[in-house]
C-alpha cells in the first residue's frame, strides 16, 4: 500500500487442497451473498470435465428454488474467467440423469445467469443452459436461453459412480453487455433436476436471484477496503467509462467517503485504486460524472463534494485524471458552495459540450450572506466560490494541453441587494476600489506595455493573468499583469502614465503561480494584489527525496516606488497523499481588514506520523502553517502602515 489516502492493492486467489469427490462446503441453509470468480489468466485451461483448474472449495447450490434441497440432487460449482472466456466447473450428485438429444427445458441441466450493468444505470442479463452429455444418447451442449446453441462454447462432462463433473466454456463475446463492461457483474448457478422426461422435480441454486460476482480486482477491493471499513458491496454512486485507456470500461464508484476505480483493463484487472475524498459520508458527494475534457479518448472523473457536515460545509468540484500508472490526480478544483448557520452560497456548475468540454462556474442562489456580513475563511488552494455582490458572473475553464486554464470570465454589474435589516458599519476611510475586471481598449496602454516587453525580453508571450483595478496613485485604475514570474503594474494615473513597475515572485516556475486577484485589505482605498503559490520542494536524500507541495498566500502593495510584499503565509502542505489544510480569515477592523491564520484539518497525517517540526515562528519570510495538534490555534495580524504584524 502506498499511503493512507491512495492505495494500490492486488490479490490473487490462492489454491487450497484439490477437490475431493463428495466434498461440498457449507450447511444446507447457506445461500451465497456473493460469488468470488476464479481468475484463470496465465493458465492453460483444459475443458475436459476433470476440474483440475478449480482447486479448493466450490460454492454450494444450497437454496431450494423448487422442491427440497437434500441429498439428491446435490451440486456445487465455481465460476472462473480469463481474457476471452467465462468458465463453469460443477460437481453434481444426481441418482438419475435425464437427457435426450433435444436438450429440452425439462431435462437435467445447469443454469448460469450473468447480469452486466449498462452505463445508463440499467442492466443486461444472459441465461446459459448447460446440458451434460450422456454416453450413447446426447452430447454436452451450451444454449443461450431463447436463442439456441452458443457459438464458440464448449461443455465436457465426466461421470463416476457418485455423480458427474461438468466443465463449460462461454466466450465473453456471447454475454450481453460484456464487450465493454466487466465490473459490477452479478451471477447465479442453478441445477434443474428432472426424474422423468417432460417434468421438473426440483431446482437448487446458489441464491434465488443473481448476487455480486467479484472478479480479482473487486475481491481485493472488498477484502482490503470495503470489509475493513464496513462499507458494503453496493456503492452509493457508480459510473462506467474508459478512464485508463483500455478497450473496456472502468467502474468509478463512491463507497462511503472513498472514490474507487476497478476495471478489466485497469492495472491488468488485478489491482484497484481508491482515494479518500475527506467527506463525512457518501451523501456528501453530490455528483459523479465521467467526461473526456482533454479529447484524448479517456474520460476524466468529475466529483462534486462537500467537506463538513450538516448545514455547515464547503462545496467544491474536483476533476481527477489518471496517469499512465493508473494513479488519479486532481487536475482542477474550484469552490462552488458555502453553507453555515448564517447563510448559503450555491454556484451553478455547467459542463459546456464540444470536442473538449469546458467547465463553467456561474453565480447561483445566495441566502443570508451579504457583502457586509460575509467573513468566511478563503480557500487556500483553489479559487473561491463566486459571490453575487462581485462583478464576476461566471468563469469558464478548459484544458489547454497540459492543465485546466481560465478561458473566459463574464463581467457583470453586481445586482445583489442585501436583505439584512441591520448592517455592520463599514470600516472608516475611502470607498473600496473597483473589483478586478478585464481592461478596456483605453486601459491597455500599449506603449508602456511594449516598453516592459522590450526591457524584460518577454517577447510576444501572453500574460497568465490580466485585470484592472485601482492599486495606486489617483482613482483611475491600473493594469495588473502576470508575465512569467513577474507582477507588472502600469496605468494612466501611475507615474504619469509613462512607466511601469514590477516585482518577481519567488516561485520556481511560472505555472506554480496558481491564482491572482486584488482586494483592499489595508483600508486605504487601494487594492492589494493577492497571489496564491505552490512551492514544491524535495526532502533530503535521507528522507527519500520525496516531493512536498507547500501552498502559500502572498500579499503585495503598490506604491510610487514600486511593489512590496506586506504579508506571506503557508496555508497548506501536501506529501504523498497526506495533507494539512489551514484557514486564513479576513476580519473587518476599524480600518481595512485584519488577517487571521487558523489551524485547519489533516488528511492522512496524525500527530505521530507528521514528519515535519511544528512551526510557530516566521520561517523564510512565511508565517507558519498551523497544524491541528499544535498548541498555537490561531494568529491575528494587523497592518501597521508598512506590513502586517503579528498581534
Coordinates of C-alpha atoms in Angstrom, one line a residue:
X1 CA 0.0 0.0 0.0
X2 CA 1.4 3.4 -0.9
X3 CA -0.4 5.6 1.6
X4 CA -3.5 6.1 3.7
X5 CA -5.2 8.1 1.0
X6 CA -4.4 6.3 -2.1
X7 CA -3.5 2.6 -2.2
X8 CA -2.8 0.1 -4.9
X9 CA -3.7 -3.3 -3.6
X10 CA -3.7 -6.6 -5.6
X11 CA -4.9 -10.0 -4.5
X12 CA -4.9 -13.4 -6.2
X13 CA -6.9 -16.4 -5.1
X14 CA -4.6 -19.0 -3.6
X15 CA -5.5 -22.6 -4.4
X16 CA -6.2 -24.9 -1.4
X17 CA -6.5 -28.6 -1.5
X18 CA -7.7 -30.4 -4.5
X19 CA -11.5 -31.0 -4.8
X20 CA -12.3 -34.4 -3.3
X21 CA -15.2 -36.3 -4.7
X22 CA -18.3 -36.0 -2.5
X23 CA -16.9 -32.9 -0.6
X24 CA -19.3 -29.9 -0.6
X25 CA -18.8 -26.8 1.6
X26 CA -21.5 -25.1 3.7
X27 CA -24.6 -26.1 5.5
X28 CA -27.9 -26.7 3.6
X29 CA -29.3 -23.4 4.9
X30 CA -26.5 -21.4 3.4
X31 CA -27.2 -19.1 0.5
X32 CA -24.5 -17.2 -1.4
X33 CA -24.4 -13.4 -0.7
X34 CA -21.7 -13.0 -3.3
X35 CA -19.6 -15.2 -5.6
X36 CA -15.9 -14.9 -6.0
X37 CA -14.8 -15.6 -9.6
X38 CA -11.6 -17.6 -10.1
X39 CA -9.0 -15.8 -12.2
X40 CA -7.6 -18.2 -14.7
X41 CA -5.5 -15.8 -16.9
X42 CA -2.0 -17.1 -17.5
X43 CA -3.1 -20.7 -17.1
X44 CA -3.8 -23.3 -19.8
X45 CA -7.4 -24.1 -19.3
X46 CA -8.4 -27.6 -20.5
X47 CA -12.1 -28.0 -20.8
X48 CA -12.1 -31.8 -20.1
X49 CA -14.5 -32.2 -17.2
X50 CA -11.8 -33.1 -14.7
X51 CA -11.9 -29.7 -12.9
X52 CA -8.1 -29.5 -12.4
X53 CA -8.3 -25.7 -12.7
X54 CA -10.6 -25.4 -9.7
X55 CA -8.7 -26.0 -6.5
X56 CA -10.2 -25.6 -3.1
X57 CA -13.9 -25.3 -2.2
X58 CA -16.8 -24.6 -4.5
X59 CA -20.0 -22.6 -4.0
X60 CA -22.8 -24.9 -2.8
X61 CA -26.1 -24.8 -4.6
X62 CA -28.0 -24.9 -1.2
X63 CA -31.1 -22.9 -1.9
X64 CA -34.2 -24.9 -2.9
X65 CA -36.0 -22.9 -5.7
X66 CA -38.4 -25.8 -6.4
X67 CA -38.9 -28.9 -4.3
X68 CA -36.5 -29.6 -1.4
X69 CA -32.7 -29.3 -1.1
X70 CA -31.4 -32.6 0.1
X71 CA -29.1 -35.5 -0.7
X72 CA -30.5 -35.9 -4.3
X73 CA -29.7 -33.8 -6.2
X74 CA -26.8 -32.0 -4.7
X75 CA -24.4 -29.7 -6.6
X76 CA -21.6 -27.2 -6.1
X77 CA -19.9 -25.1 -8.7
X78 CA -17.3 -22.4 -9.4
X79 CA -17.2 -19.6 -12.0
X80 CA -13.8 -18.8 -13.5
X81 CA -12.6 -16.4 -16.2
X82 CA -9.7 -15.3 -18.3
X83 CA -9.4 -12.6 -21.0
X84 CA -11.5 -14.5 -23.6
X85 CA -13.9 -16.8 -21.7
X86 CA -16.0 -17.4 -18.7
X87 CA -15.8 -20.9 -17.3
X88 CA -18.0 -23.0 -15.1
X89 CA -16.9 -26.1 -13.1
X90 CA -19.5 -28.2 -11.3
X91 CA -19.8 -31.3 -9.2
X92 CA -23.3 -32.8 -9.5
X93 CA -24.8 -35.7 -7.5
X94 CA -28.0 -36.9 -9.2
X95 CA -29.1 -40.6 -9.0
X96 CA -30.9 -40.4 -12.3
X97 CA -29.7 -38.3 -15.2
X98 CA -32.5 -37.5 -17.7
X99 CA -31.2 -36.3 -21.1
X100 CA -32.3 -36.5 -24.7
X101 CA -30.8 -35.2 -27.9
X102 CA -33.4 -32.4 -27.9
X103 CA -31.8 -30.7 -24.8
X104 CA -35.2 -29.5 -23.7
X105 CA -36.1 -27.3 -20.7
X106 CA -37.5 -30.3 -18.7
X107 CA -34.3 -32.3 -18.8
X108 CA -31.4 -32.3 -16.3
X109 CA -29.2 -29.3 -16.8
X110 CA -27.3 -26.5 -15.0
X111 CA -28.1 -22.8 -15.5
X112 CA -25.6 -19.9 -15.4
X113 CA -27.2 -16.4 -15.2
X114 CA -25.0 -13.4 -15.7
X115 CA -26.1 -9.8 -15.3
X116 CA -24.0 -7.0 -16.7
X117 CA -24.6 -3.3 -15.8
X118 CA -25.0 -0.7 -18.5
X119 CA -23.6 2.9 -18.4
X120 CA -27.1 4.3 -18.3
X121 CA -27.8 2.6 -15.0
X122 CA -29.7 -0.4 -16.3
X123 CA -28.5 -4.0 -16.9
X124 CA -28.4 -6.8 -19.4
X125 CA -29.0 -10.4 -18.5
X126 CA -27.8 -13.6 -20.2
X127 CA -29.0 -17.0 -19.1
X128 CA -27.0 -20.0 -20.3
X129 CA -28.3 -23.6 -20.1
X130 CA -25.6 -26.2 -19.6
X131 CA -26.6 -29.7 -20.6
X132 CA -24.2 -32.5 -19.7
X133 CA -23.9 -35.3 -22.2
X134 CA -24.9 -38.9 -21.8
X135 CA -22.8 -41.5 -23.5
X136 CA -24.7 -43.0 -26.4
X137 CA -27.7 -40.6 -26.1
X138 CA -26.6 -37.0 -26.3
X139 CA -23.6 -34.8 -26.3
X140 CA -22.9 -31.9 -23.9
X141 CA -24.2 -28.6 -25.1
X142 CA -24.5 -24.9 -24.1
X143 CA -27.6 -22.9 -25.0
X144 CA -28.5 -19.3 -24.6
X145 CA -32.0 -19.2 -23.3
X146 CA -34.4 -18.3 -26.0
X147 CA -31.6 -18.3 -28.7
X148 CA -30.2 -21.8 -29.1
X149 CA -26.6 -23.2 -29.2
X150 CA -23.9 -20.7 -28.2
X151 CA -21.2 -20.3 -30.9
X152 CA -17.7 -20.9 -29.5
X153 CA -18.9 -22.5 -26.3
X154 CA -17.8 -25.9 -25.0
X155 CA -19.0 -28.4 -22.5
X156 CA -17.4 -31.6 -21.3
X157 CA -18.7 -33.9 -18.5
X158 CA -17.1 -36.8 -16.7
X159 CA -19.1 -39.4 -14.8
X160 CA -18.3 -41.7 -12.0
X161 CA -20.3 -43.9 -9.5
X162 CA -21.1 -40.9 -7.3
X163 CA -22.3 -38.5 -10.0
X164 CA -20.6 -36.3 -12.6
X165 CA -18.4 -33.3 -13.1
X166 CA -19.2 -30.7 -15.7
X167 CA -16.9 -28.1 -17.2
X168 CA -18.1 -25.4 -19.6
X169 CA -16.5 -22.5 -21.5
X170 CA -18.5 -19.5 -22.7
X171 CA -16.9 -16.7 -24.7
X172 CA -17.2 -13.2 -23.2
X173 CA -18.4 -12.1 -26.6
X174 CA -21.6 -14.1 -26.1
X175 CA -22.5 -12.3 -22.9
X176 CA -24.8 -9.3 -23.4
X177 CA -23.1 -6.1 -22.4
X178 CA -19.7 -7.7 -21.6
X179 CA -17.9 -6.4 -24.6
X180 CA -17.3 -3.1 -22.7
X181 CA -18.2 -3.7 -19.0
X182 CA -16.8 -6.5 -16.8
X183 CA -17.2 -4.9 -13.4
X184 CA -20.2 -4.9 -11.1
X185 CA -21.4 -8.2 -12.5
X186 CA -24.0 -10.4 -10.9
X187 CA -24.4 -14.2 -11.3
X188 CA -26.1 -17.3 -10.0
X189 CA -25.7 -21.1 -10.6
X190 CA -28.7 -23.4 -10.6
X191 CA -29.3 -27.1 -11.3
X192 CA -32.6 -28.2 -12.7
X193 CA -33.5 -31.8 -11.8
X194 CA -35.8 -34.0 -13.9
X195 CA -36.6 -37.5 -12.7
X196 CA -38.6 -38.2 -15.9
X197 CA -38.7 -36.7 -19.3
X198 CA -41.1 -33.8 -19.5
X199 CA -41.3 -32.9 -15.8
X200 CA -39.1 -30.9 -13.3
X201 CA -38.9 -32.3 -9.8
X202 CA -36.6 -29.8 -8.2
X203 CA -34.3 -26.8 -8.7
X204 CA -31.5 -25.8 -6.5
X205 CA -29.2 -22.8 -6.7
X206 CA -26.5 -20.6 -5.1
X207 CA -29.2 -17.9 -4.5
X208 CA -32.7 -17.0 -5.5
X209 CA -31.5 -14.1 -7.6
X210 CA -28.1 -13.2 -9.1
X211 CA -25.7 -11.9 -6.5
X212 CA -22.4 -9.9 -7.0
X213 CA -19.8 -11.8 -8.9
X214 CA -16.5 -10.4 -7.9
X215 CA -13.5 -10.5 -10.3
X216 CA -10.0 -10.4 -8.9
X217 CA -9.7 -6.7 -8.5
X218 CA -13.1 -6.4 -6.8
X219 CA -12.1 -9.2 -4.4
X220 CA -9.1 -7.1 -3.5
X221 CA -11.3 -4.0 -3.0
X222 CA -13.7 -5.9 -0.8
X223 CA -11.0 -7.6 1.4
X224 CA -8.8 -4.6 1.8
X225 CA -11.2 -1.6 1.9
X226 CA -14.9 -2.4 1.9
X227 CA -15.0 -5.1 4.6
X228 CA -12.5 -3.5 7.0
X229 CA -14.4 -0.2 6.7
X230 CA -17.8 -1.9 6.9
X231 CA -18.9 -0.1 3.6
X232 CA -20.8 -2.9 2.0
X233 CA -20.6 -4.0 -1.7
X234 CA -23.1 -1.7 -3.2
X235 CA -21.8 1.8 -4.0
X236 CA -23.8 4.9 -3.4
X237 CA -22.9 6.2 -6.8
X238 CA -21.3 4.5 -9.8
X239 CA -20.3 5.5 -13.3
X240 CA -18.8 3.5 -16.2
X241 CA -16.4 4.7 -18.8
X242 CA -12.9 4.4 -20.3
X243 CA -10.7 6.3 -17.8
X244 CA -7.5 4.3 -18.2
X245 CA -7.1 3.9 -22.0
X246 CA -8.0 0.2 -22.4
X247 CA -10.7 -1.3 -24.5
X248 CA -13.0 -2.0 -21.6
X249 CA -14.8 0.5 -19.3
X250 CA -13.8 1.1 -15.7
X251 CA -16.3 1.4 -12.9
X252 CA -15.7 4.5 -10.8
X253 CA -17.8 4.4 -7.6
X254 CA -18.4 6.0 -4.3
X255 CA -18.2 3.8 -1.2
X256 CA -18.7 5.9 1.9
X257 CA -16.0 8.6 1.9
X258 CA -13.9 6.8 -0.8
X259 CA -13.7 7.0 -4.6
X260 CA -12.8 3.7 -6.1
X261 CA -11.7 2.5 -9.5
X262 CA -11.8 -1.1 -10.8
X263 CA -11.8 -2.4 -14.4
X264 CA -11.0 -5.4 -16.5
X265 CA -8.1 -3.5 -18.2
X266 CA -7.2 -1.3 -15.3
X267 CA -3.8 -2.4 -14.0
X268 CA -4.3 -5.7 -15.8
X269 CA -7.5 -6.4 -13.8
X270 CA -5.6 -7.4 -10.7
X271 CA -5.5 -4.1 -8.7
X272 CA -7.8 -1.3 -7.7
X273 CA -7.5 2.3 -6.8
X274 CA -9.1 4.4 -4.1
X275 CA -8.9 7.9 -2.8
X276 CA -10.2 9.4 0.4
X277 CA -12.5 12.3 -0.5
X278 CA -12.4 13.7 3.0
X279 CA -16.2 13.8 3.4
X280 CA -18.3 12.5 6.2
X281 CA -20.1 10.0 4.0
X282 CA -21.4 9.2 0.6
X283 CA -24.3 11.6 1.0
X284 CA -21.8 14.5 0.8
X285 CA -20.8 13.5 -2.7
X286 CA -23.3 15.4 -4.8
X287 CA -22.2 14.4 -8.3
X288 CA -20.1 11.8 -10.0
X289 CA -19.6 12.0 -13.8
X290 CA -17.1 10.8 -16.4
X291 CA -16.2 13.3 -19.1
X292 CA -13.4 13.5 -21.6
X293 CA -12.2 17.0 -21.0
X294 CA -9.0 16.9 -23.0
X295 CA -10.2 15.0 -26.1
X296 CA -7.7 12.1 -25.7
X297 CA -10.4 9.4 -25.7
X298 CA -10.0 8.8 -22.0
X299 CA -12.6 10.2 -19.6
X300 CA -11.7 12.3 -16.5
X301 CA -13.6 11.9 -13.2
X302 CA -15.7 14.9 -12.1
X303 CA -16.7 14.9 -8.5
X304 CA -18.7 17.5 -6.6
X305 CA -18.1 17.0 -2.9
X306 CA -18.9 18.8 0.4
X307 CA -16.4 19.0 3.2
X308 CA -18.0 19.4 6.5
X309 CA -21.3 18.1 7.8
X310 CA -24.9 19.0 8.4
X311 CA -25.7 22.6 7.3
X312 CA -22.0 23.7 7.6
X313 CA -19.9 22.7 4.7
X314 CA -17.7 23.9 1.8
X315 CA -18.7 22.5 -1.6
X316 CA -16.2 22.1 -4.4
X317 CA -15.8 20.5 -7.8
X318 CA -12.8 18.3 -8.5
X319 CA -11.6 16.8 -11.8
X320 CA -9.3 13.8 -11.5
X321 CA -7.2 12.4 -14.3
X322 CA -5.5 9.1 -14.5
X323 CA -1.8 8.9 -15.5
X324 CA -0.1 6.0 -17.3
X325 CA 0.4 4.2 -14.0
X326 CA -3.3 4.4 -13.1
X327 CA -2.9 7.0 -10.4
X328 CA -5.7 9.6 -10.2
X329 CA -4.5 13.2 -9.5
X330 CA -6.7 16.2 -9.0
X331 CA -6.1 18.5 -12.1
X332 CA -8.9 21.0 -11.4
X333 CA -10.6 22.3 -8.3
X334 CA -12.9 25.2 -7.6
X335 CA -15.2 26.1 -4.7
X336 CA -18.8 26.1 -5.7
X337 CA -20.7 26.5 -2.4
X338 CA -20.6 27.6 1.2
X339 CA -23.2 26.8 3.9
X340 CA -23.1 28.0 7.6
X341 CA -25.7 28.9 10.2
X342 CA -25.5 32.4 8.8
X343 CA -26.3 31.7 5.1
X344 CA -25.6 29.8 1.9
X345 CA -23.9 30.4 -1.4
X346 CA -24.6 27.9 -4.2
X347 CA -22.9 28.4 -7.5
X348 CA -24.0 26.6 -10.7
X349 CA -21.8 24.1 -12.3
X350 CA -22.3 23.8 -16.1
X351 CA -20.3 21.4 -18.4
X352 CA -20.2 23.1 -21.8
X353 CA -20.3 20.5 -24.6
X354 CA -17.9 20.1 -27.5
X355 CA -14.9 18.1 -28.6
X356 CA -13.2 19.3 -25.5
X357 CA -15.9 20.1 -22.9
X358 CA -15.3 23.1 -20.7
X359 CA -16.4 23.8 -17.1
X360 CA -18.4 26.9 -16.3
X361 CA -18.9 28.1 -12.8
X362 CA -21.8 30.6 -12.5
X363 CA -23.2 32.8 -9.7
X364 CA -26.2 31.0 -8.3
X365 CA -28.6 31.4 -5.4
X366 CA -27.5 33.1 -2.2
X367 CA -29.4 33.3 1.1
X368 CA -28.4 35.0 4.3
X369 CA -25.0 36.3 3.4
X370 CA -24.4 39.9 2.2
X371 CA -21.2 41.8 1.4
X372 CA -21.1 43.4 4.8
X373 CA -21.7 40.3 6.9
X374 CA -19.7 37.7 4.9
X375 CA -16.5 36.9 6.7
X376 CA -15.8 33.2 5.9
X377 CA -12.2 31.9 5.5
X378 CA -11.0 31.8 1.9
X379 CA -9.8 28.6 0.3
X380 CA -6.0 28.3 0.4
X381 CA -5.6 26.1 -2.7
X382 CA -8.4 26.8 -5.1
X383 CA -10.5 29.7 -6.4
X384 CA -13.3 30.8 -4.1
X385 CA -17.0 30.5 -4.9
X386 CA -18.4 33.3 -7.0
X387 CA -20.2 36.0 -4.9
X388 CA -23.3 37.8 -6.2
X389 CA -22.0 41.1 -4.9
X390 CA -18.9 41.0 -7.0
X391 CA -18.7 41.7 -10.7
X392 CA -17.8 38.2 -12.0
X393 CA -20.9 36.5 -13.2
X394 CA -19.1 33.3 -14.4
X395 CA -15.8 31.7 -15.1
X396 CA -15.1 29.1 -17.8
X397 CA -12.1 26.7 -17.6
X398 CA -10.9 24.4 -20.4
X399 CA -7.9 22.0 -20.9
X400 CA -5.1 23.8 -22.6
X401 CA -2.9 20.7 -23.4
X402 CA -1.3 20.4 -20.0
X403 CA -3.7 21.8 -17.4
X404 CA -7.1 23.5 -16.9
X405 CA -6.9 27.2 -17.6
X406 CA -9.4 30.0 -17.3
X407 CA -10.5 30.8 -20.9
X408 CA -13.4 33.2 -20.2
X409 CA -14.7 35.4 -17.5
X410 CA -18.0 37.2 -17.7
X411 CA -18.0 40.6 -16.1
X412 CA -21.4 41.8 -14.9
X413 CA -22.8 44.6 -12.8
X414 CA -23.4 43.3 -9.3
X415 CA -27.1 43.2 -8.7
X416 CA -27.2 41.7 -5.2
X417 CA -29.2 43.7 -2.7
X418 CA -28.7 43.0 1.0
X419 CA -31.8 41.8 2.8
X420 CA -30.2 42.3 6.2
X421 CA -32.2 44.6 8.5
X422 CA -29.1 45.8 10.2
X423 CA -25.7 46.1 8.6
X424 CA -22.4 46.2 10.4
X425 CA -20.7 49.6 10.0
X426 CA -18.2 49.8 7.2
X427 CA -14.6 50.5 8.1
X428 CA -13.7 54.1 8.1
X429 CA -11.7 55.5 5.2
X430 CA -12.1 55.9 1.5
X431 CA -14.6 53.8 -0.5
X432 CA -13.1 50.4 -1.7
X433 CA -11.6 50.2 -5.2
X434 CA -13.5 48.5 -8.1
X435 CA -13.4 44.7 -8.2
X436 CA -10.8 43.4 -10.7
X437 CA -12.0 43.2 -14.3
X438 CA -10.5 42.8 -17.8
X439 CA -9.0 46.0 -19.2
X440 CA -10.9 48.1 -21.8
X441 CA -9.3 49.3 -25.0
X442 CA -8.5 52.6 -23.4
X443 CA -6.8 51.0 -20.5
X444 CA -4.4 48.7 -22.4
X445 CA -1.6 51.4 -22.7
X446 CA 0.2 49.5 -25.4
X447 CA 3.3 51.8 -25.4
X448 CA 4.1 51.2 -21.8
X449 CA 3.3 47.5 -22.1
X450 CA 5.7 47.3 -25.1
X451 CA 8.4 49.1 -23.0
X452 CA 8.1 46.3 -20.4
X453 CA 8.2 43.6 -23.0
X454 CA 11.4 45.0 -24.5
X455 CA 13.2 45.7 -21.3
X456 CA 12.3 42.4 -19.7
X457 CA 12.7 40.5 -23.0
X458 CA 9.4 38.6 -22.7
X459 CA 8.8 38.6 -26.5
X460 CA 5.2 38.0 -27.5
X461 CA 4.2 35.7 -24.7
X462 CA 0.8 36.3 -23.3
X463 CA 0.2 37.1 -19.6
X464 CA -1.3 34.4 -17.5
X465 CA -3.4 36.9 -15.5
X466 CA -4.6 40.3 -16.8
X467 CA -7.0 42.7 -15.0
X468 CA -7.5 46.3 -14.0
X469 CA -8.4 47.9 -10.6
X470 CA -7.2 50.8 -8.5
X471 CA -4.0 49.7 -6.8
X472 CA -2.1 53.1 -6.6
X473 CA -1.9 56.8 -7.4
X474 CA -5.2 58.6 -8.3
X475 CA -8.7 57.0 -8.6
X476 CA -8.0 55.8 -12.2
X477 CA -7.5 52.0 -12.5
X478 CA -4.1 50.4 -13.1
X479 CA -3.5 47.4 -15.3
X480 CA -2.0 44.4 -13.4
X481 CA -0.4 41.6 -15.4
X482 CA 1.4 38.3 -14.5
X483 CA 4.1 37.7 -17.1
X484 CA 6.1 34.6 -16.3
X485 CA 7.0 35.2 -12.6
X486 CA 6.7 39.0 -12.8
X487 CA 3.9 41.1 -11.4
X488 CA 3.7 44.2 -13.7
X489 CA 1.7 47.3 -12.9
X490 CA 1.1 50.4 -15.0
X491 CA -1.7 52.9 -15.7
X492 CA -2.6 56.4 -16.9
X493 CA -2.5 57.8 -13.4
X494 CA 0.6 55.8 -12.3
X495 CA 3.9 57.5 -12.9
X496 CA 2.3 60.0 -15.3
X497 CA 1.3 57.0 -17.5
X498 CA 4.8 56.7 -18.9
X499 CA 6.4 53.9 -17.0
X500 CA 5.7 50.6 -15.1
X501 CA 6.9 48.8 -12.0
X502 CA 7.3 45.1 -11.5
X503 CA 8.4 42.6 -8.9
X504 CA 9.4 38.9 -9.5
X505 CA 7.5 36.4 -7.4
X506 CA 9.6 33.9 -5.5
X507 CA 8.4 30.8 -7.4
X508 CA 10.5 28.2 -9.2
X509 CA 8.2 28.1 -12.3
X510 CA 5.5 30.4 -13.7
X511 CA 3.0 27.6 -13.5
X512 CA 3.4 27.5 -9.8
X513 CA 1.5 30.8 -9.6
X514 CA -2.0 29.4 -9.1
X515 CA -4.2 32.4 -8.8
X516 CA -4.0 36.2 -8.6
X517 CA -6.6 38.7 -7.6
X518 CA -6.8 42.1 -5.8
X519 CA -8.7 43.5 -2.8
X520 CA -8.4 46.5 -0.5
X521 CA -7.1 44.9 2.7
X522 CA -5.4 47.9 4.3
X523 CA -8.4 50.2 4.1
X524 CA -6.7 53.0 2.1
X525 CA -9.0 52.7 -0.9
X526 CA -6.3 51.0 -3.0
X527 CA -6.4 47.3 -3.7
X528 CA -3.6 44.9 -2.7
X529 CA -2.5 42.2 -5.1
X530 CA -3.1 38.7 -3.6
X531 CA -1.2 35.8 -5.1
X532 CA -1.5 32.1 -4.3
X533 CA 1.6 30.0 -5.0
X534 CA 2.7 26.4 -5.0
X535 CA 6.2 26.0 -3.7
X536 CA 7.3 22.4 -4.5
X537 CA 10.4 21.2 -2.7
X538 CA 12.1 17.8 -2.1
X539 CA 13.0 16.3 1.1
X540 CA 16.7 15.3 1.7
X541 CA 18.2 12.1 0.5
X542 CA 17.9 10.8 4.0
X543 CA 14.1 11.0 3.7
X544 CA 13.9 9.7 0.1
X545 CA 13.8 13.0 -1.8
X546 CA 10.0 13.0 -1.7
X547 CA 8.2 15.9 -3.3
X548 CA 6.5 18.3 -0.9
X549 CA 3.9 20.8 -2.1
X550 CA 3.6 23.9 0.1
X551 CA 0.7 26.2 -0.8
X552 CA 1.2 29.9 0.2
X553 CA -0.6 33.2 0.0
X554 CA 1.4 36.4 -0.6
X555 CA 0.1 40.0 -0.5
X556 CA 1.8 42.8 -2.4
X557 CA 1.2 46.6 -2.1
X558 CA 1.8 49.0 -4.9
X559 CA 3.4 52.4 -4.2
X560 CA 5.1 55.1 -6.4
X561 CA 8.4 53.4 -5.5
X562 CA 7.2 50.0 -6.7
X563 CA 5.8 46.8 -5.3
X564 CA 6.5 45.5 -1.8
X565 CA 5.5 42.3 0.0
X566 CA 3.4 43.1 3.1
X567 CA 2.3 39.6 4.1
X568 CA 3.1 35.9 3.3
X569 CA 1.9 32.7 4.9
X570 CA 1.9 29.0 4.2
X571 CA -1.7 27.8 4.1
X572 CA -1.4 24.1 3.2
X573 CA 1.2 21.3 2.8
X574 CA 0.9 18.0 0.9
X575 CA 3.2 15.0 0.5
X576 CA 2.3 11.5 -1.0
X577 CA -1.4 11.9 -0.4
X578 CA -1.1 13.3 3.1
X579 CA -2.2 16.8 3.6
X580 CA -2.6 19.7 6.1
X581 CA -5.0 22.5 5.1
X582 CA -5.1 25.6 7.2
X583 CA -7.5 28.5 7.1
X584 CA -7.0 32.3 6.5
X585 CA -9.8 34.6 7.5
X586 CA -10.2 38.3 6.6
X587 CA -11.7 40.1 9.6
X588 CA -13.1 43.6 9.3
X589 CA -11.3 46.1 11.6
X590 CA -11.7 49.8 12.2
X591 CA -9.7 50.4 9.1
X592 CA -9.4 47.7 6.5
X593 CA -9.1 44.0 7.4
X594 CA -7.1 42.1 9.9
X595 CA -5.8 38.7 8.9
X596 CA -6.2 35.6 11.0
X597 CA -4.4 32.3 10.4
X598 CA -6.1 29.3 12.0
X599 CA -5.3 25.6 12.4
X600 CA -7.0 23.5 9.8
X601 CA -7.6 19.9 9.1
X602 CA -5.3 16.9 8.5
X603 CA -5.8 14.1 5.9
X604 CA -3.6 11.1 6.3
X605 CA -1.1 12.6 8.8
X606 CA -1.5 12.3 12.5
X607 CA 0.4 13.9 15.3
X608 CA 2.6 10.8 15.4
X609 CA 3.2 10.4 11.7
X610 CA 3.7 14.1 10.7
X611 CA 7.3 14.2 9.5
X612 CA 7.9 18.0 9.9
X613 CA 8.5 20.1 13.0
X614 CA 5.5 22.0 14.3
X615 CA 6.3 25.7 13.4
X616 CA 5.1 28.7 15.3
X617 CA 7.6 31.4 14.1
X618 CA 8.1 33.1 10.8
X619 CA 10.4 31.0 8.5
X620 CA 12.0 32.1 5.2
X621 CA 9.6 35.0 5.2
X622 CA 6.4 33.0 5.5
X623 CA 4.1 32.8 8.5
X624 CA 3.8 29.3 9.8
X625 CA 1.2 26.6 8.8
X626 CA -0.8 25.9 12.0
X627 CA -1.4 22.2 12.4
X628 CA -4.4 20.7 14.2
X629 CA -2.3 19.2 17.1
X630 CA -0.2 22.3 17.6
X631 CA -0.5 24.4 20.8
X632 CA -1.0 27.5 18.7
X633 CA -4.5 27.5 17.2
X634 CA -4.7 31.0 15.6
X635 CA -2.6 34.1 14.9
X636 CA -4.0 37.6 14.3
X637 CA -2.2 40.1 12.1
X638 CA -2.8 43.9 11.7
X639 CA -1.4 46.3 9.1
X640 CA 0.9 48.9 10.7
X641 CA 1.4 51.1 7.7
X642 CA 4.3 49.1 6.3
X643 CA 3.3 45.4 6.6
X644 CA 1.1 43.1 8.5
X645 CA 2.4 42.5 12.0
X646 CA 1.6 39.7 14.4
X647 CA -0.6 40.8 17.3

